mmCIF file of C-alpha atoms in Angstrom:
data_model
loop_
_atom_site.group_PDB
_atom_site.id
_atom_site.type_symbol
_atom_site.label_atom_id
_atom_site.label_comp_id
_atom_site.label_asym_id
_atom_site.label_seq_id
_atom_site.Cartn_x
_atom_site.Cartn_y
_atom_site.Cartn_z
ATOM 1 C CA GLN A 1000 244.173 307.924 56.436
ATOM 2 C CA GLN A 1001 244.094 305.488 53.561
ATOM 3 C CA GLN A 1002 247.173 305.529 51.354
ATOM 4 C CA LEU A 1003 248.100 303.550 48.272
ATOM 5 C CA ARG A 1004 251.549 303.520 46.730
ATOM 6 C CA GLU A 1005 252.651 301.931 43.460
ATOM 7 C CA SER A 1006 256.079 300.414 43.020
ATOM 8 C CA GLY A 1007 257.870 298.681 40.168
ATOM 9 C CA PRO A 1008 260.174 299.225 37.205
ATOM 10 C CA GLY A 1009 259.663 302.433 35.271
ATOM 11 C CA LEU A 1010 261.279 301.312 32.028
ATOM 12 C CA LEU A 1011 260.587 298.169 30.053
ATOM 13 C CA LYS A 1012 261.523 296.814 26.637
ATOM 14 C CA PRO A 1013 258.875 295.603 24.160
ATOM 15 C CA SER A 1014 257.692 292.031 24.832
ATOM 16 C CA GLU A 1015 258.656 292.184 28.533
ATOM 17 C CA THR A 1016 256.213 291.817 31.422
ATOM 18 C CA LEU A 1017 255.082 294.847 33.391
ATOM 19 C CA SER A 1018 254.887 294.119 37.101
ATOM 20 C CA LEU A 1019 253.561 296.653 39.572
ATOM 21 C CA THR A 1020 252.733 296.322 43.242
ATOM 22 C CA CYS A 1021 250.465 298.532 45.296
ATOM 23 C CA THR A 1022 251.085 298.775 49.033
ATOM 24 C CA VAL A 1023 248.045 299.728 51.072
ATOM 25 C CA SER A 1024 248.390 301.532 54.380
ATOM 26 C CA GLY A 1025 245.760 302.800 56.748
ATOM 27 C CA ASP A 1026 243.379 299.909 56.131
ATOM 28 C CA SER A 1027 243.418 296.171 55.660
ATOM 29 C CA ILE A 1028 243.323 294.896 52.118
ATOM 30 C CA SER A 1029 240.870 292.305 53.399
ATOM 31 C CA SER A 1030 238.328 295.070 53.937
ATOM 32 C CA ARG A 1031 235.292 294.990 51.658
ATOM 33 C CA TYR A 1032 236.590 296.913 48.674
ATOM 34 C CA TYR A 1033 237.762 296.263 45.158
ATOM 35 C CA TRP A 1034 241.460 296.975 44.649
ATOM 36 C CA GLY A 1035 242.181 297.995 41.100
ATOM 37 C CA TRP A 1036 244.450 299.406 38.440
ATOM 38 C CA ILE A 1037 243.754 302.283 36.088
ATOM 39 C CA ARG A 1038 246.165 303.645 33.533
ATOM 40 C CA GLN A 1039 246.506 306.891 31.633
ATOM 41 C CA PRO A 1040 248.727 307.189 28.537
ATOM 42 C CA PRO A 1041 250.490 310.550 28.285
ATOM 43 C CA GLY A 1042 247.997 313.242 27.326
ATOM 44 C CA LYS A 1043 245.122 310.782 27.108
ATOM 45 C CA GLY A 1044 242.195 309.537 29.148
ATOM 46 C CA LEU A 1045 241.690 306.954 31.855
ATOM 47 C CA GLU A 1046 241.407 303.226 31.216
ATOM 48 C CA TRP A 1047 240.321 300.656 33.784
ATOM 49 C CA ILE A 1048 242.597 297.608 33.580
ATOM 50 C CA GLY A 1049 241.059 295.427 36.243
ATOM 51 C CA SER A 1050 240.224 295.025 39.914
ATOM 52 C CA VAL A 1051 240.463 292.281 42.487
ATOM 53 C CA SER A 1052 238.012 291.848 45.320
ATOM 54 C CA TYR A 1053 238.862 291.576 48.967
ATOM 55 C CA SER A 1054 238.305 287.834 48.586
ATOM 56 C CA GLY A 1055 240.776 287.612 45.708
ATOM 57 C CA ARG A 1056 238.319 287.333 42.818
ATOM 58 C CA PRO A 1057 239.650 289.216 39.768
ATOM 59 C CA TYR A 1058 237.648 291.334 37.337
ATOM 60 C CA TYR A 1059 239.276 292.325 34.054
ATOM 61 C CA ASN A 1060 238.705 294.848 31.309
ATOM 62 C CA PRO A 1061 237.553 292.537 28.482
ATOM 63 C CA SER A 1062 239.928 294.214 26.043
ATOM 64 C CA ARG A 1063 242.969 293.534 28.246
ATOM 65 C CA LYS A 1064 241.990 290.253 29.858
ATOM 66 C CA SER A 1065 244.297 288.083 27.767
ATOM 67 C CA ARG A 1066 247.433 289.881 28.978
ATOM 68 C CA VAL A 1067 246.566 290.803 32.568
ATOM 69 C CA THR A 1068 246.908 288.982 35.863
ATOM 70 C CA LEU A 1069 245.841 290.475 39.197
ATOM 71 C CA SER A 1070 246.640 289.107 42.615
ATOM 72 C CA VAL A 1071 246.401 289.960 46.295
ATOM 73 C CA ASP A 1072 248.901 289.296 49.084
ATOM 74 C CA THR A 1073 247.020 289.800 52.333
ATOM 75 C CA SER A 1074 250.094 289.054 54.447
ATOM 76 C CA LYS A 1075 251.845 292.103 52.997
ATOM 77 C CA ASN A 1076 248.695 294.214 52.500
ATOM 78 C CA GLN A 1077 249.554 294.480 48.827
ATOM 79 C CA PHE A 1078 247.988 293.751 45.470
ATOM 80 C CA SER A 1079 249.729 293.382 42.142
ATOM 81 C CA LEU A 1080 249.373 293.793 38.406
ATOM 82 C CA LYS A 1081 251.140 291.827 35.706
ATOM 83 C CA LEU A 1082 250.746 292.819 32.059
ATOM 84 C CA ASN A 1083 252.630 290.648 29.617
ATOM 85 C CA SER A 1084 253.970 291.245 26.110
ATOM 86 C CA VAL A 1085 254.093 295.018 26.507
ATOM 87 C CA THR A 1086 254.414 297.395 23.583
ATOM 88 C CA ALA A 1087 254.899 301.147 23.303
ATOM 89 C CA ALA A 1088 251.116 301.483 23.525
ATOM 90 C CA ASP A 1089 251.330 300.327 27.150
ATOM 91 C CA THR A 1090 253.350 303.400 28.093
ATOM 92 C CA ALA A 1091 251.248 305.171 30.709
ATOM 93 C CA VAL A 1092 250.883 306.354 34.263
ATOM 94 C CA TYR A 1093 249.517 303.408 36.218
ATOM 95 C CA TYR A 1094 247.348 304.176 39.242
ATOM 96 C CA CYS A 1095 246.372 301.712 41.907
ATOM 97 C CA VAL A 1096 242.979 302.485 43.388
ATOM 98 C CA ARG A 1097 240.407 301.533 45.977
ATOM 99 C CA GLN A 1098 236.897 301.060 44.636
ATOM 100 C CA ILE A 1099 233.833 300.937 46.868
ATOM 101 C CA VAL A 1100 231.937 297.699 46.334
ATOM 102 C CA ALA A 1101 228.474 299.147 46.954
ATOM 103 C CA THR A 1102 228.794 302.170 44.669
ATOM 104 C CA LEU A 1103 231.819 301.394 42.417
ATOM 105 C CA GLY A 1104 233.121 304.874 43.064
ATOM 106 C CA ILE A 1105 236.916 305.076 43.281
ATOM 107 C CA ASP A 1106 237.614 306.976 46.454
ATOM 108 C CA TYR A 1107 241.352 306.548 46.861
ATOM 109 C CA TRP A 1108 244.070 306.717 44.250
ATOM 110 C CA GLY A 1109 247.791 306.151 44.429
ATOM 111 C CA GLN A 1110 250.089 308.897 43.228
ATOM 112 C CA GLY A 1111 250.644 307.051 39.957
ATOM 113 C CA ALA A 1112 253.691 305.336 38.478
ATOM 114 C CA LEU A 1113 254.959 306.163 35.013
ATOM 115 C CA VAL A 1114 255.906 303.068 33.051
ATOM 116 C CA THR A 1115 257.660 303.612 29.735
ATOM 117 C CA VAL A 1116 258.047 300.893 27.119
ATOM 118 C CA SER A 1117 260.898 301.585 24.754
ATOM 119 C CA SER A 1118 263.563 299.626 22.956
ATOM 120 C CA GLN B 1345 238.686 304.681 21.794
ATOM 121 C CA ALA B 1346 236.746 305.359 24.986
ATOM 122 C CA ALA B 1347 233.531 303.430 25.491
ATOM 123 C CA LEU B 1348 231.580 306.427 26.803
ATOM 124 C CA THR B 1349 231.328 309.625 24.766
ATOM 125 C CA GLN B 1350 232.100 312.991 26.312
ATOM 126 C CA PRO B 1351 232.645 316.356 24.617
ATOM 127 C CA ALA B 1352 236.339 317.063 24.243
ATOM 128 C CA SER B 1353 236.023 320.511 25.752
ATOM 129 C CA VAL B 1354 233.617 322.914 27.389
ATOM 130 C CA SER B 1355 234.103 326.430 28.696
ATOM 131 C CA GLY B 1356 232.365 328.952 30.864
ATOM 132 C CA SER B 1357 232.905 332.191 32.706
ATOM 133 C CA PRO B 1358 233.236 332.500 36.467
ATOM 134 C CA GLY B 1359 229.864 332.283 38.150
ATOM 135 C CA GLN B 1360 228.195 330.550 35.229
ATOM 136 C CA SER B 1361 226.966 326.955 35.093
ATOM 137 C CA ILE B 1362 228.126 324.311 32.656
ATOM 138 C CA THR B 1363 227.022 320.755 31.929
ATOM 139 C CA ILE B 1364 229.177 317.898 30.678
ATOM 140 C CA SER B 1365 227.428 314.962 29.032
ATOM 141 C CA CYS B 1366 228.467 311.328 29.052
ATOM 142 C CA THR B 1367 226.723 309.072 26.558
ATOM 143 C CA GLY B 1368 226.830 305.307 26.647
ATOM 144 C CA THR B 1369 224.424 302.496 25.903
ATOM 145 C CA SER B 1370 221.878 300.352 27.681
ATOM 146 C CA SER B 1371 224.773 298.018 28.506
ATOM 147 C CA ASP B 1372 226.432 300.572 30.725
ATOM 148 C CA VAL B 1373 225.133 304.071 31.570
ATOM 149 C CA GLY B 1374 221.531 303.314 30.677
ATOM 150 C CA GLY B 1375 221.385 299.986 32.427
ATOM 151 C CA TYR B 1376 222.864 300.723 35.837
ATOM 152 C CA LYS B 1377 222.944 303.314 38.599
ATOM 153 C CA PHE B 1378 226.724 303.059 38.942
ATOM 154 C CA VAL B 1379 227.799 306.243 37.188
ATOM 155 C CA SER B 1380 230.677 308.196 38.701
ATOM 156 C CA TRP B 1381 232.407 311.445 37.833
ATOM 157 C CA TYR B 1382 236.032 312.406 38.480
ATOM 158 C CA GLN B 1383 237.983 315.646 38.378
ATOM 159 C CA GLN B 1384 241.654 315.620 37.408
ATOM 160 C CA HIS B 1385 244.005 318.569 37.636
ATOM 161 C CA PRO B 1386 247.264 318.435 35.631
ATOM 162 C CA GLY B 1387 249.827 316.116 37.124
ATOM 163 C CA LYS B 1388 247.442 314.901 39.823
ATOM 164 C CA ALA B 1389 245.453 311.759 40.428
ATOM 165 C CA PRO B 1390 241.728 311.998 39.719
ATOM 166 C CA LYS B 1391 239.311 312.860 42.519
ATOM 167 C CA LEU B 1392 235.860 311.359 42.978
ATOM 168 C CA LEU B 1393 233.145 314.011 42.595
ATOM 169 C CA ILE B 1394 229.940 312.022 42.102
ATOM 170 C CA TYR B 1395 228.979 308.380 42.614
ATOM 171 C CA GLU B 1396 225.769 306.474 41.859
ATOM 172 C CA VAL B 1397 224.688 309.127 39.336
ATOM 173 C CA SER B 1398 224.004 311.958 41.765
ATOM 174 C CA ASN B 1399 225.620 311.385 45.155
ATOM 175 C CA ARG B 1400 228.489 313.527 46.412
ATOM 176 C CA PRO B 1401 231.195 312.165 48.716
ATOM 177 C CA SER B 1402 231.770 314.032 51.922
ATOM 178 C CA GLY B 1403 233.799 317.174 51.292
ATOM 179 C CA VAL B 1404 232.778 317.700 47.661
ATOM 180 C CA SER B 1405 231.162 321.063 47.005
ATOM 181 C CA ASN B 1406 227.423 321.120 46.345
ATOM 182 C CA ARG B 1407 228.240 323.142 43.220
ATOM 183 C CA PHE B 1408 228.791 319.748 41.597
ATOM 184 C CA SER B 1409 225.696 317.732 40.735
ATOM 185 C CA GLY B 1410 224.929 314.705 38.617
ATOM 186 C CA SER B 1411 221.944 313.291 36.794
ATOM 187 C CA LYS B 1412 221.029 310.680 34.222
ATOM 188 C CA SER B 1413 218.429 310.297 31.510
ATOM 189 C CA GLY B 1414 218.359 307.152 29.455
ATOM 190 C CA ASN B 1415 221.844 306.362 28.174
ATOM 191 C CA THR B 1416 223.250 309.811 28.976
ATOM 192 C CA ALA B 1417 224.615 310.993 32.293
ATOM 193 C CA SER B 1418 225.430 314.608 33.031
ATOM 194 C CA LEU B 1419 227.641 316.560 35.392
ATOM 195 C CA THR B 1420 226.647 320.126 36.152
ATOM 196 C CA ILE B 1421 228.986 322.604 37.776
ATOM 197 C CA SER B 1422 227.311 325.744 39.035
ATOM 198 C CA GLY B 1423 228.971 328.975 40.112
ATOM 199 C CA LEU B 1424 232.101 328.246 38.094
ATOM 200 C CA GLN B 1425 235.357 329.062 39.814
ATOM 201 C CA ALA B 1426 238.882 329.295 38.454
ATOM 202 C CA GLU B 1427 239.909 326.166 40.370
ATOM 203 C CA ASP B 1428 237.275 324.146 38.514
ATOM 204 C CA GLU B 1429 239.476 324.281 35.414
ATOM 205 C CA ALA B 1430 240.459 320.625 34.980
ATOM 206 C CA HIS B 1431 239.665 317.460 33.074
ATOM 207 C CA TYR B 1432 236.477 315.613 33.978
ATOM 208 C CA TYR B 1433 235.839 311.922 33.400
ATOM 209 C CA CYS B 1434 232.687 309.865 33.676
ATOM 210 C CA SER B 1435 232.662 306.182 34.450
ATOM 211 C CA SER B 1436 230.004 303.509 34.537
ATOM 212 C CA TYR B 1437 229.576 299.864 35.355
ATOM 213 C CA GLY B 1438 229.132 297.788 32.230
ATOM 214 C CA ASP B 1439 227.690 294.378 31.436
ATOM 215 C CA ASN B 1440 229.631 291.252 32.341
ATOM 216 C CA ASN B 1441 231.320 292.618 35.460
ATOM 217 C CA ASN B 1442 233.014 295.495 33.673
ATOM 218 C CA LEU B 1443 233.704 297.614 36.742
ATOM 219 C CA GLY B 1444 235.109 300.642 34.960
ATOM 220 C CA VAL B 1445 233.887 301.852 31.580
ATOM 221 C CA PHE B 1446 235.348 305.337 31.172
ATOM 222 C CA GLY B 1447 234.582 308.306 29.013
ATOM 223 C CA GLY B 1448 237.306 310.005 27.003
ATOM 224 C CA GLY B 1449 237.361 313.027 29.277
ATOM 225 C CA THR B 1450 236.325 316.660 28.944
ATOM 226 C CA LYS B 1451 238.608 319.633 29.426
ATOM 227 C CA LEU B 1452 236.862 322.455 31.227
ATOM 228 C CA THR B 1453 238.235 325.931 30.622
ATOM 229 C CA VAL B 1454 237.164 328.756 32.911
ATOM 230 C CA LEU B 1455 237.377 331.889 30.823
#
């Protein structure tokens, strides 16, 4: 059974860097999927941040590209998100997800990690 | 502001059918077959309902169906049940390797 679990700090100050890691269990991260991040501000909708392929190629939401870095660590079966220069607008639940390459459907989601940006 | 336009809310009575629209452009919904729909209950992660416009993953009820015409995709839920009350989101591939263009979400209320 595929499982994804986010980990990282839940509270940041403005201008800091958000760093989250997703640990994948039940499958190899080298399998042919995209591994991505989606966020949801409190009471609002879903926003795709970016995804990284099984080969390590990143794909970014054009509106977030300047602040986002995605990476994969195959030795630990993990992938990571870094979002720099955070503001209160980056407060959200961050989900790590598995996205099927052939259909782009997102079939597995982590439980979500709430990250709050506050001074 | 979401890139794809969905109605903020829809409602229906048990047993009825409802349809949620998702309008984009030729650069996303209209240009590709990669339209997905997700259901999200409060406090839970979204669940994939439909992929590639009209395909259901294994385990998803056949009461959920999807279609597309031009730049608008639609999700139809037939035989409404109380447990269908949730938020629904559409998503599409967009130009320039944009793997996840989302709609703003629609809250379904089962009366």
